[in-house]
Structures are given as structure tokens and as C-alpha cells.
XYZ file of C-alpha atoms in Angstrom:
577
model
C 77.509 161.415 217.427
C 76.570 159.106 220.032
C 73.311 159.399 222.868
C 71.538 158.242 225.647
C 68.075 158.563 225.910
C 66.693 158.475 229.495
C 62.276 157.611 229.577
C 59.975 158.520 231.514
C 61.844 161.415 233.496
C 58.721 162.787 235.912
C 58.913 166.858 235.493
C 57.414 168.486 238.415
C 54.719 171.229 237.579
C 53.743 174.379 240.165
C 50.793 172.753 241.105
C 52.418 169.485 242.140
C 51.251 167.100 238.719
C 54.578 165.457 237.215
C 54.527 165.430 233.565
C 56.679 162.455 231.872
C 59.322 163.079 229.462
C 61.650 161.047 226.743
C 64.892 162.728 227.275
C 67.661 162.787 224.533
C 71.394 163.303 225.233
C 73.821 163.662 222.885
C 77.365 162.873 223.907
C 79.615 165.642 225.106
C 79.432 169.384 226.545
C 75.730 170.461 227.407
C 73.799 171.109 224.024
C 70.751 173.200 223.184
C 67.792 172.134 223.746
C 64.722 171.203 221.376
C 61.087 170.532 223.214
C 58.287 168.615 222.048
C 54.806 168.762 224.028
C 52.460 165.865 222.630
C 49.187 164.824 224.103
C 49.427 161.455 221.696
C 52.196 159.629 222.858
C 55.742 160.624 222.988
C 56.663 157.158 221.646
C 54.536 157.926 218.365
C 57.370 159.970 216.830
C 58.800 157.524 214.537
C 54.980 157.208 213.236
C 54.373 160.804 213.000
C 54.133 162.890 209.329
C 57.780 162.953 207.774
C 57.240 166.979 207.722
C 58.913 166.907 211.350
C 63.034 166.937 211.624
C 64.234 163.340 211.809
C 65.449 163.119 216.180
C 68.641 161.753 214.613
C 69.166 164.593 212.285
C 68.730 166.825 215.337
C 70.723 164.622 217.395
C 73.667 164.388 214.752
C 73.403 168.148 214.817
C 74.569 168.049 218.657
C 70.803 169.216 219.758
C 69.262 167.317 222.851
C 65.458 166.733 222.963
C 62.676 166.288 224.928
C 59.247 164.792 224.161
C 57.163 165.225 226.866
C 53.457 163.857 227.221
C 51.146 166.726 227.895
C 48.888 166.637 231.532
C 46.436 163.893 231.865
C 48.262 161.922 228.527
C 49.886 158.913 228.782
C 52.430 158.373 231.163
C 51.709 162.355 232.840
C 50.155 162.871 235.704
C 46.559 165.106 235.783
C 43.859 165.528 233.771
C 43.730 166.778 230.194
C 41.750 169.689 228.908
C 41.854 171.132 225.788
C 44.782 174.373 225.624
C 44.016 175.323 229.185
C 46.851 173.974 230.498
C 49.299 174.249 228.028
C 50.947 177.968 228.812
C 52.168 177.024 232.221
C 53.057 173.620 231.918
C 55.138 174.732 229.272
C 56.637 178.055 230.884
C 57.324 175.055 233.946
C 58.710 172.323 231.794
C 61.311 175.229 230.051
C 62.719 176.262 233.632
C 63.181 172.503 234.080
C 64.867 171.779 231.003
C 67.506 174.818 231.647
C 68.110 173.261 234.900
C 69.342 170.055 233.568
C 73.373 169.904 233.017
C 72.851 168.411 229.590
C 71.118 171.997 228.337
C 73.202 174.544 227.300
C 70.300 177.371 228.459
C 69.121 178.048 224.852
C 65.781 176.445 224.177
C 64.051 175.816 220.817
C 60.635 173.469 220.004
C 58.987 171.767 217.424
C 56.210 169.805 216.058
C 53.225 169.811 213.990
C 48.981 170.105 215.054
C 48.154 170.395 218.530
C 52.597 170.315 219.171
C 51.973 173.920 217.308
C 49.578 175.237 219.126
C 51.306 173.935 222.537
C 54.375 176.351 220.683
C 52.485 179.363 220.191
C 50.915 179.257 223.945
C 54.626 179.159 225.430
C 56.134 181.714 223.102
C 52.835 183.958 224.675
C 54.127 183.553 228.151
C 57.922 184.766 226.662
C 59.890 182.499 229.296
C 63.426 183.050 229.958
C 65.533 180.439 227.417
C 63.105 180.193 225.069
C 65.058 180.994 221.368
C 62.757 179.956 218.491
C 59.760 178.047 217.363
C 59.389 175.231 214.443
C 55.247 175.277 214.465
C 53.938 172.881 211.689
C 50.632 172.755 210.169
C 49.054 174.285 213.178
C 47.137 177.593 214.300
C 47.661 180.865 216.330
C 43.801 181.769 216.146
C 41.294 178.292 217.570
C 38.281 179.689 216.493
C 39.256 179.748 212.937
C 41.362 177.226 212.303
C 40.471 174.304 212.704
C 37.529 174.441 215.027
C 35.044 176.967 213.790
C 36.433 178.474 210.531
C 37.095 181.938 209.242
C 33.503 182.176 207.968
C 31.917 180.754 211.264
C 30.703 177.632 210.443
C 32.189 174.864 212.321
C 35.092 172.695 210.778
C 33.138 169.479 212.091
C 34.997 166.702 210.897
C 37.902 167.766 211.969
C 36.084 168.754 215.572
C 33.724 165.250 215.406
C 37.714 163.154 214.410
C 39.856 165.111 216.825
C 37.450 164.922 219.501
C 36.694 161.405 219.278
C 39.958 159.848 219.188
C 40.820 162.314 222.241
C 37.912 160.320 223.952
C 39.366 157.081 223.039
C 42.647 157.711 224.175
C 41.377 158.989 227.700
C 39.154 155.540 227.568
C 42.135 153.434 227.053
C 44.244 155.593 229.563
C 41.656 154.984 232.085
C 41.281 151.262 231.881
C 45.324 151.181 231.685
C 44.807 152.296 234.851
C 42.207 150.098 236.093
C 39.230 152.079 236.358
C 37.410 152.700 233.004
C 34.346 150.743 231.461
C 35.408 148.381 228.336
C 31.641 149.146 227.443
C 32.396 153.297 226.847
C 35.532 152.041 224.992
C 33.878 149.597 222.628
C 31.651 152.521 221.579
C 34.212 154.805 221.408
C 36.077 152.412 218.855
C 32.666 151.414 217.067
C 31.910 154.620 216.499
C 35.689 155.677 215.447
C 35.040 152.596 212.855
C 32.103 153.371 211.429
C 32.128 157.545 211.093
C 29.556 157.929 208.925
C 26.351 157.228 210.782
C 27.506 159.738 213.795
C 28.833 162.490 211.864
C 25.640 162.617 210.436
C 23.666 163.968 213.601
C 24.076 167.465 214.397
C 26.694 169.066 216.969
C 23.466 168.499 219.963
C 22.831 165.135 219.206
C 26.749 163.798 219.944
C 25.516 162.138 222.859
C 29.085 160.282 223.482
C 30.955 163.397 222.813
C 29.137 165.141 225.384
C 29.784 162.726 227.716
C 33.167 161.555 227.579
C 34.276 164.859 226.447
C 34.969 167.523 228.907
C 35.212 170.598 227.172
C 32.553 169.861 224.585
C 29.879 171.655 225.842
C 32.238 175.212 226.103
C 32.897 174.541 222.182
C 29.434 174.082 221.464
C 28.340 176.890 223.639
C 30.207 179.602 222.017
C 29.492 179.231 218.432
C 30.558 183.132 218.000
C 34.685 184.272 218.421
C 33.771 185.295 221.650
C 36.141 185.784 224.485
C 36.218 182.527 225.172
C 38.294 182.362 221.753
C 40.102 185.366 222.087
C 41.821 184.569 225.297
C 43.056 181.279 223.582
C 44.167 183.330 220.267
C 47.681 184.113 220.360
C 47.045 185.442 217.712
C 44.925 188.473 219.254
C 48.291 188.942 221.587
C 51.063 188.900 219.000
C 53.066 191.534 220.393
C 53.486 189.077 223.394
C 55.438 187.060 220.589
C 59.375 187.675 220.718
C 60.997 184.664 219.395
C 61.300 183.929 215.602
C 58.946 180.937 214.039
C 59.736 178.728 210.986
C 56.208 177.983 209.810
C 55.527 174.909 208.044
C 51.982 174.175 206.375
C 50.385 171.873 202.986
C 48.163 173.603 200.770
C 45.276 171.084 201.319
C 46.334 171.021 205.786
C 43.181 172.324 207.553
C 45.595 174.805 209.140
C 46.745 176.540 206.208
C 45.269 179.436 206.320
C 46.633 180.280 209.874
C 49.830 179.208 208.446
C 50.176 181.407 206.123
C 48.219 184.228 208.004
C 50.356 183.965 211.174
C 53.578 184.444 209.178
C 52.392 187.741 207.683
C 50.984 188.815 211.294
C 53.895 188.036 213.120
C 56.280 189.524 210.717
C 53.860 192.633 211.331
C 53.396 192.765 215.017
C 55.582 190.331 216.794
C 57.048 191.840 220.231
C 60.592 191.846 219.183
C 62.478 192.440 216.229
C 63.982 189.092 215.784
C 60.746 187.692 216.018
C 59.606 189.917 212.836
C 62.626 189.722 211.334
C 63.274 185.727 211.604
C 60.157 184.425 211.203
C 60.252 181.735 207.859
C 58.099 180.050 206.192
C 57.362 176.425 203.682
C 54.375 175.427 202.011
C 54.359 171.944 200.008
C 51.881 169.991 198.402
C 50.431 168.305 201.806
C 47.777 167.636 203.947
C 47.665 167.060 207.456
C 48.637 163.517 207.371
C 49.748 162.612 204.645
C 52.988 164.770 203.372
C 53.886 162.617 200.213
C 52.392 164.481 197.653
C 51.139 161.744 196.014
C 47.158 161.600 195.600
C 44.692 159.389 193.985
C 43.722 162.180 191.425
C 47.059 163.705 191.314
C 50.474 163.581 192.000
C 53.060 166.325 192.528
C 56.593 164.391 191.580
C 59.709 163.233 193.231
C 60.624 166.337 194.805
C 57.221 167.043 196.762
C 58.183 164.723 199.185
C 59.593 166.540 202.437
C 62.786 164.265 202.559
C 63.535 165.766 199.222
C 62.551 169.088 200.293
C 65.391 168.512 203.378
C 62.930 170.011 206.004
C 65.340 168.406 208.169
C 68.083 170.531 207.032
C 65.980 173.756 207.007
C 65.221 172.642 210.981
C 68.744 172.367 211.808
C 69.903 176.097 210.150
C 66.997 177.580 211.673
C 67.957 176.285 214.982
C 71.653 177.346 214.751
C 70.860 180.575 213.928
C 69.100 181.484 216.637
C 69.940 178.711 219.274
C 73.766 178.970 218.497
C 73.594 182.282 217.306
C 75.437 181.393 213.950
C 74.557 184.358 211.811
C 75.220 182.883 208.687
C 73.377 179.689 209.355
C 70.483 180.860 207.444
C 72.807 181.812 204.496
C 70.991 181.353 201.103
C 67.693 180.224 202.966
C 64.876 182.558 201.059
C 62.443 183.285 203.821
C 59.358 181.950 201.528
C 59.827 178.363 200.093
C 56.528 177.413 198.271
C 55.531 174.492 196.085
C 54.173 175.372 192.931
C 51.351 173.315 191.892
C 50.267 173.088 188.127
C 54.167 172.989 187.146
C 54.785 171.190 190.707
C 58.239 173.127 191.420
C 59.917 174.524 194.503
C 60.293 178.308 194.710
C 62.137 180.517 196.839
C 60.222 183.644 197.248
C 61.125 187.087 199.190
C 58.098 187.098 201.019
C 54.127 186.232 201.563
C 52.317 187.531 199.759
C 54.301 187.546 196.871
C 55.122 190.828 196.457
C 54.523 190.915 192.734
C 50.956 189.882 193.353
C 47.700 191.349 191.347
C 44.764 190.564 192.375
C 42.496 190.297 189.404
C 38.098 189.567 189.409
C 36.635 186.977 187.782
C 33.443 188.238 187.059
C 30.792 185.711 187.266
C 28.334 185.269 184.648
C 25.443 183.638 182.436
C 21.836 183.597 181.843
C 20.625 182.447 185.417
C 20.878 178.368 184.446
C 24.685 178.366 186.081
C 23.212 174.831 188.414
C 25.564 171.713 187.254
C 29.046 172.129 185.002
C 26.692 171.669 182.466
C 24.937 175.483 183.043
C 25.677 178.274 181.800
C 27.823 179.728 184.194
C 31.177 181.710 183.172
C 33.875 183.336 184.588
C 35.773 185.898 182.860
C 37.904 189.513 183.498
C 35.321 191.497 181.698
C 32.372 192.722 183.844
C 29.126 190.817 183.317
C 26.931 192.867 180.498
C 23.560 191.922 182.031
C 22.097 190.873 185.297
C 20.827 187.593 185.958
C 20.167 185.388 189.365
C 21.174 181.776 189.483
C 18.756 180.208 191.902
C 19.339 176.938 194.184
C 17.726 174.588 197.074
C 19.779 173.799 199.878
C 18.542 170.846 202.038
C 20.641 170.515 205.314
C 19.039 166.576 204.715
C 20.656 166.284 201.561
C 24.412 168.670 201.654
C 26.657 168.557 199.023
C 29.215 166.115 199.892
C 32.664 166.699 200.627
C 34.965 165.647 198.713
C 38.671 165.898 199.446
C 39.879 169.426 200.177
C 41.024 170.137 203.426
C 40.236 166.899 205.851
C 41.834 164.567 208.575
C 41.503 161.509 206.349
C 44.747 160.039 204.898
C 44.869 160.778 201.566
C 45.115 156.940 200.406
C 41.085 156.582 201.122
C 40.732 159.229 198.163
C 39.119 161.425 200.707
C 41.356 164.532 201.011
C 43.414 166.913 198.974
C 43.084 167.308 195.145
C 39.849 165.167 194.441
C 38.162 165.174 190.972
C 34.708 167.215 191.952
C 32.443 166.432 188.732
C 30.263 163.917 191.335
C 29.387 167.328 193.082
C 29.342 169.662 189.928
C 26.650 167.103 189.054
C 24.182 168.074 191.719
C 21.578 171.233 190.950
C 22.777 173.131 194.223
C 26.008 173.632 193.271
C 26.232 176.483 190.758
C 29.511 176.400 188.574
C 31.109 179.163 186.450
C 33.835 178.204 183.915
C 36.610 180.252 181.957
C 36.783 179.153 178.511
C 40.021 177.149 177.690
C 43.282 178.702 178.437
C 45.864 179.635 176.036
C 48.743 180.346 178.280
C 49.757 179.766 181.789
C 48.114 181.673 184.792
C 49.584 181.407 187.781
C 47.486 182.166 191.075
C 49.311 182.206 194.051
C 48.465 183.638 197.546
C 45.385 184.634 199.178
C 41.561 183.656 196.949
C 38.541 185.108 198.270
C 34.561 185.403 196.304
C 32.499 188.210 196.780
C 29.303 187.260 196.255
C 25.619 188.726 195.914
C 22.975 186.728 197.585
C 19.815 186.202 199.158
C 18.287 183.799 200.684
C 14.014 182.737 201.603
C 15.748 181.908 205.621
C 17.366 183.914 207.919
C 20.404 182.330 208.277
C 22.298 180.381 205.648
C 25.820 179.697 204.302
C 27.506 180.198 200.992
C 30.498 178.068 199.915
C 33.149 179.051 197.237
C 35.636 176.163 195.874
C 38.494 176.721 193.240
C 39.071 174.092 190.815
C 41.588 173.437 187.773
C 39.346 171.658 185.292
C 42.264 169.846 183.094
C 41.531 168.521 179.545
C 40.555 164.883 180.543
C 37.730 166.248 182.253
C 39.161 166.146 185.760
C 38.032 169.182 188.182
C 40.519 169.240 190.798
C 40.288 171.003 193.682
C 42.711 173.566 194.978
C 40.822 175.732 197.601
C 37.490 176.603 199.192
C 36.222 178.604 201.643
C 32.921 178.826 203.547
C 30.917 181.964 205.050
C 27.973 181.548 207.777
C 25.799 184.943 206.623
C 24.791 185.890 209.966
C 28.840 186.563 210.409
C 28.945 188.087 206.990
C 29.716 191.585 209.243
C 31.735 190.609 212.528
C 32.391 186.427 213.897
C 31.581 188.098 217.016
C 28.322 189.915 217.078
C 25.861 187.286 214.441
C 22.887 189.272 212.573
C 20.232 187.502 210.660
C 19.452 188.308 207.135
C 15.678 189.456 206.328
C 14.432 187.098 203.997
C 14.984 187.742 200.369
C 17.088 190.956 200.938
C 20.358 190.882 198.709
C 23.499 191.531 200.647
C 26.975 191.542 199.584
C 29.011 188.967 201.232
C 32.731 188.333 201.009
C 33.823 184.657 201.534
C 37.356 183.890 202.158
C 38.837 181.125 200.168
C 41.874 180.603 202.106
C 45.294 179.688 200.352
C 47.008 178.040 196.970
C 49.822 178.525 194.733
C 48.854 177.051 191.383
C 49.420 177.655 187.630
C 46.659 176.876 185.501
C 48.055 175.043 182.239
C 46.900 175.784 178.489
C 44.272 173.594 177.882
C 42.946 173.940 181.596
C 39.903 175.966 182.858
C 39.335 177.895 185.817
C 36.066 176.898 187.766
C 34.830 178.211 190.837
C 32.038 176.520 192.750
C 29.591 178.292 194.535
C 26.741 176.272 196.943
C 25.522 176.700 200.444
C 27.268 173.148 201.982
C 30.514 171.529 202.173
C 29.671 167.957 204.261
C 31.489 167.137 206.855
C 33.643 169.710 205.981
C 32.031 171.732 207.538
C 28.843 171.099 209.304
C 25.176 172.099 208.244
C 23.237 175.531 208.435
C 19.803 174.408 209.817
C 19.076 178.003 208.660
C 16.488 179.046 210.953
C 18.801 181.480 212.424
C 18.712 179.940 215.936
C 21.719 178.452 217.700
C 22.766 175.310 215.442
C 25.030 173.931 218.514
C 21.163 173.471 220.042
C 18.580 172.567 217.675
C 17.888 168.729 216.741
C 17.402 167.428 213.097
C 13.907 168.192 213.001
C 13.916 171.968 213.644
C 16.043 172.445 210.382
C 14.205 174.028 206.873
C 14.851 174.194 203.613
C 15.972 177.269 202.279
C 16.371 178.651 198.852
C 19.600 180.487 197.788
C 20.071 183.264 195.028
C 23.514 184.381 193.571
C 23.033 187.869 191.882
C 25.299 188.811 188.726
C 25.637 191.522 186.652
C 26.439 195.386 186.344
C 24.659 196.384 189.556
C 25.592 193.036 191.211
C 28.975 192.640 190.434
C 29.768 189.327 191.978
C 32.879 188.213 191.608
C 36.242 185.803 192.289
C 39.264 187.714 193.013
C 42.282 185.810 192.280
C 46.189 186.477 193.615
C 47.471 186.354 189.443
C 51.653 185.817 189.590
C 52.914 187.788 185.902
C 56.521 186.772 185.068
């Protein structure tokens, strides 16, 4: 089918800002519509992650689209800050698009990160024309994924990355336009270079941030899921929600847990019953850059990659379904497509969770001397016979490194996804408890959290779980991990401080995986009080972290409890079939 494609059409918002747009117009009578809202670049969309239709599939298909640069990006008019704007330039940018004689009235969008969450803000607003949503690795709920994190603690690479090269952007916008300083941009790119050295000082110290960012000091001021995060959760205002969503996430994305989470909640409490009804959803073997499957530690096979997945062709049905209104589009499409690590297949699945799901504990145990993969530490289905502390330092000078797992670095630097951990398991603060040696196949698939039973010598402290497939060469991959900031260990909205050397139970969420665990593979989970950058560092005083300097941090020392009274334990989504 043939097209035009007209650039840089100026779309007039209510307040007067034009917002520039790539417009894409197949030949023929006027065609549905498919919207893309990007504050990178519109022309970046032949560079973007492979997990997004192909434009000339969706072109083929007889769909127009529109890639529009968000406020204050690029060629658009205004000034950008973070979400705020996003709702109503949207809800304006839909009643243009209907306008247009080369829209049939029926509107759809797509896209993956902050193209999501520019999704989920429209769909909030429920504008006229709006039909259905294609949200990729991206997040109904700010606070928890990926800024802060469903324990608290803040996600701060991806916060220190994303707000950096936000910075840098606006720096080469401005001197585009002939007023910015080549001096802020130099350090802006120096420090984009060389990451290390500033993601090392603590949220207060970010002296560039703070000043070339505009919203960095509201982030930093509201450490808690305070309103400021609940009037940007959609997720808190699902019911406003009344088109259907085809959800797309990787098991190692840093969104995956709101993936996965926002199909179950809006299949729950969506506004409309097509929304509940029709919303889908496709996990593979991803990050959130890199969507090959193919890793330095491990590699998932031919058919991990999304081109042999056809997430094209899953686009295109979706779309026709409910922007056509072809009721048979969707014909054969299971609404749960998951990759299946450990025997690296695609299944088709009825719905998440798997309905067939048990979730079974791993009861942690040992003699105390659990410190290093070399401790004593097991993990096993039978409830630990006698109690027994396993006792670590945590220095926020010295966290345990992070390494893969869920980050913003491509995958070919080795520093993301399913990364051999025995560096980490090496180190005395990171407590590790083993199953013996399988003899068949256990498959874990769906939702992993730890409960735990600590104390601590501080106030305030975090505990970190990780899941790893130990496989008979000796490599500990990781699969999934999860962090919890105690003084949230009861609400993310209302923090209370431990008293020192008081045992609580805490309950860490691990997030997300589907894997089977081969004969000849062990189970290991992890258990430490830092994941760095990850997530940033406890200074554990219990004062505000987003204020304190380097030197007001202390070294505190962490206790896991096990046994009958303490029953600590992993709980593990087990798949029997």
C-alpha cells in the first residue's frame, strides 16, 4: 500500500503551545488512526527496541500514524516537565487527529517507556475516539516502577540515567536554539560518559541534576507514595480506564512488575467491560533495551527474538479488533503469551496468574554461617527444625554491587539481565541459601516474594531478596529480585522506624519470572541489605536519605532469623503439569 508522510505538522494545544508531529498517510479512504507521544525524537523510531510494530507493518495494514514530539521536545513548542503535561496534550492532540480527513474517527496508540506512560495518562482522561492502547514495558503506578520501587527504596540508576540524558537533551535543544551554555553541555556529556564517579554520591549531592533538572527536587522531596504519586498513578484511578490494553513487558525490563500487575488490575477494575475483557498481555525474555534475548551469560534461542515472536502481527489483530471492530481478529490469540525461561519456549496461557499456580515456601535454613555460597545456608519445603540467626554488616561505603538484573544498560556491556552472581555470592553480606540438586524440573512462574525475619542495630535499613538458577557449571544466574526499605515494611505512605534490635517480620516483594529449574540446577535465593545502583543506599539513620550527605551515613548490622518460631521463608509461584 502506498503513503505520504507529511513532518513537522504544528498541532495546536488549549493553551496556545503547538506540538510537532510526523504524520503518516496511507493511500485511499480515511484509515484509523495509531498515536505515538515521544519526548526523544519522533525521528528515533527506526532506532527504537524491535518490541514496537514495524510503521510499515501498520502502514501495510491500512493504519495511519502519528509520532508526535511531546511539549518542550524537539521540534514542539513549550517546556517539558515530567507527566504533568501529558493528559491534556494528549486529550488535545486526539480531537486533532479526528479532525483530520485522513482519520477514520477510531483512535488507537502505541509505544514502549515513557510512550506507555503518555498511554495510560490519556486513556485516564477517556477522550472521545480513543479505542485501545499498545503500552510496552512501561508503568501505571510512578512511584513504584521505575522511580521509587515497590519496597520504597529508590530505583536510582534508572532515576540518575533517565534524568540525565533528559538534561542533555534539553542542553542540546537549547543551544539548537541559540541560547544554552556549551559549558553545562560538556558536563552533561562528561558526566553521561563516565557514570560511575556521579552515581556514586547520594540523591543530595547531584548538584547538576538539581540544577538542570526541573522537577528533581519534587522527586527527591517526596521519598514516601504520597499524593504527589497518587495523583500521577493511574493506577489508583483504574475505573477511569475504559479502553482495552495489550501489555507488553521482558522479564529482566525495570517495568515488569507494573506490567504484569496492571494487566491483572485492569482486568479487575477497569471502567468498562471491554477494557476488562480485552486487555492482553506478552512477556519475553527482554530488558528494556535490548529485546534480543541474547545475553553474555545466557541466551534464550531463535525464537526469543520479537520478530519471531510477530509482535507486529499481534499489534495489527489487536488493533482490528477494536479499531475496526473485527470480532474475530483476535481469533486463536490466548490472552497470556509468556516466554518460558529454563526450557526457553513460548506459551499461550488463559490468564495471569496462571491459574494452576501453587505457591509453595522455601524454608530457609542452616546453622547461622549462611554469609558467602560457601555457608551453610539451605532452602528446602520442610520447615526449618531449629532456630538460628545469620548475621551481616552492611556498609552504605561498600554495597553489594549490582550486577545485571533489571537496569537501563544494554545488555552487550554484560551489565543487565541474566548475569552470573558468584562475584557477589562471594562477599560476607550477602547471605545465600541453596536447594540441594534437582532431580526433576520445577517450574516457577508468576509472582516471587521472601518473607523474612530481621533485625537490625539502626533504625532504618533495607533487605534485598534475589532468585537465582545455579546451573551445573557453576553459573548463578539471576532471574528476579526485589528490595524492601523497613521503615515501609507496613504502608509506602506513612514510614516507621524500627527500634534497634527488635525482630519484625517483613515481606519483600520479588517481582516477576517464569522459569523452570532443570535437573542438575539449584535454587538459590540471595538475601543482603544493598543492590548498587540498582537501587540506591540506606544511610540507615532513619532520617530523610533524599537529604543527608555521605558523611551522616552508619554502619549497621543486619540479622535474618530462621527456624520454628521464625519461619522465614521464599514463597515461590510452582507450575505442576
Amino acid at each position: 500500500m502506498g503513503f505520504r508522510v507529511e513532518r513537522d505538522v504544528m498541532v495546536p494545544m488549549r493553551d496556545g503551545v503547538r506540538l510537532a508531529a510526523d504524520v503518516w498517510i496511507p493511500d485511499g479512504d480515511p484509515a484509523p488512526t495509531l498515536l505515538v507521544r515521544i519526548p526523544y525524537g519522533k525521528m528515533t523510531f527506526l532506532t527504537l527496541s524491535p518490541t514496537m510494530p514495524g510503521i510499515f507493518g501498520l502502514l501495510d495494514a491500512g493504519y495511519a500514524v502519528v509520532w508526535q514530539d511531546c511539549r518542550g521536545t524537539f521540534a514542539s513548542e513549550g517546556e517539558f516537565t515530567a507527566f504533568v503535561d501529558e493528559p491534556d496534550d494528549g486529550v488535545d492532540t486526539i480531537a486533532w487527529v479526528r479532525e483530520q480527513p485522513w482519520c477514520d474517527g477510531n483512535v488507537g496508540m502505541y509505544g514502549p517507556s515513557y510512550m506507555g506512560i503518555t498511554q495510560w495518562a490519556l486513556a485516564s482522561r477517556a477522550p472521545d475516539g480513543l479505542k485501545a492502547l499498545a503500552p510496552t514495558t512501561t508503568a501505571t503506578d510512578l512511584y513504584a516502577h521505575p522511580w521509587y520501587s515497590e519496597g520504597g527504596a529508590m530505583s536510582w540508576h534508572t532515576v540518575w540515567v533517565w534524568n540525565m540524558r533528559m538534561a542533555l537533551l534539553d542542553a542540546q535543544r537549547a543551544l539548537a536554539a541559540g541560547r544554552g551554555d556549551p559549558q553545562t553541555l560538556r558536563a552533561l556529556v562528561g558526566s553521561m560518559a563516565a557514570p560511575q564517579a556521579h552515581l556514586g554520591a547520594l540523591p543530595a549531592e547531584q548538584d547538576l541534576l538539581a540544577k538542570h533538572v526541573p522537577w528533581w527536587s519534587d522527586w527527591l522531596a517526596h521519598p514516601d507514595r504520597d499524593s504527589f504519586w497518587q495523583e500521577l498513578s493511574v493506577g489508583d484511578r483504574a475505573d477511569t480506564v475504559t479502553v482495552p490494553a495489550l501489555n507488553v513487558g521482558g522479564w529482566f525490563d525495570v517495568y515488569i512488575g507494573s506490567t504484569a500487575r496492571t494487566y491483572t488490575q485492569m482486568k479487575a477494575e477497569a471502567g468498562s467491560a471491554e477494557a476488562r475483557d480485552g486487555q492482553r498481555l506478552i512477556i519475553g525474555p527482554w530488558d528494556h533495551i535490548s529485546s534480543t534475548g541474547v545475553y553474555h551469560d545466557r541466551r534464550f534461542g531463535l525464537g526469543a527474538d520479537p520478530l519471531a515472536a510477530d509482535l507486529t502481527g499481534a499489534h495489527v489483530r489487536f488493533f482490528d479488533r477494536w479499531l475496526r471492530g473485527r470480532t474475530d481478529a483476535l481469533d486463536g490469540m490466548a490472552p497470556v503469551r509468556i516466554f518460558v525461561m529454563g526450557i526457553d519456549q513460548w506459551r499461550d496461557e488463559q490468564d495471569w496468574p496462571l491459574p494452576d499456580t501453587s505457591y509453595v515456601d522455601y524454608f530457609l535454613d542452616g546453622a547461622g554461617a549462611a554469609n558467602t555460597a560457601a555457608g551453610d545456608g539451605v532452602l528446602h519445603t520442610d520447615p526449618a527444625s531449629a532456630e538460628a540467626t545469620d548475621t551481616f554488616t552492611y556498609d552504605p561505603a561498600n554495597p553489594v554491587p549490582s550486577l545485571g538484573g533489571r537496569m537501563l544498560l544494554p545488555a552487550a556491556a554484560n551489565a543487565v539481565g541474566p548475569v552470573d552472581q558468584r562475584p557477589a555470592e562471594a562477599r560476607d553480606d550477602v547471605l545465600c541459601f541453596t536447594t540441594p540438586v534437582l532431580d526433576e524440573p520445577i517450574e516457577v512462574t508468576g509472582h516471587v516474594s521472601l518473607v523474612l525475619h530481621v533485625a537490625s542495630s539502626a533504625r532504618d535499613t533495607d533487605f534485598t531478596g534475589k532468585l537465582v538458577d545455579v546451573h551445573p557449571d557453576g553459573r548463578a544466574l539471576y532471574l528476579t529480585d526485589g528490595i524492601l526499605r523497613v521503615r515501609y515494611r507496613r504502608s509506602l505512605a506513612e514510614p516507621e522506624l524500627l527500634e534497634p534490635e527488635t525482630v519484625h517480620e517483613i515481606t519483600l516483594d520479588l517481582s516477576v519470572t517464569s522459569n523452570v529449574f532443570l535437573p542438575g540446577h539449584r535454587i538459590r535465593l540471595e538475601v543482603s541489605s544493598s543492590n548498587f545502583p540498582r537501587y540506591d543506599r540506606n544511610t540507615n539513620t532513619g532520617a530523610v536519605i533524599n537529604t543527608e550527605t555521605f558523611d551522616q551515613a552508619v554502619v549497621a548490622t543486619n540479622r535474618v532469623l530462621h527456624g520454628p518460631q521464625h519461619p522465614s521463608r521464599l514463597v515461590l509461584p510452582i507450575i505442576r503439569r
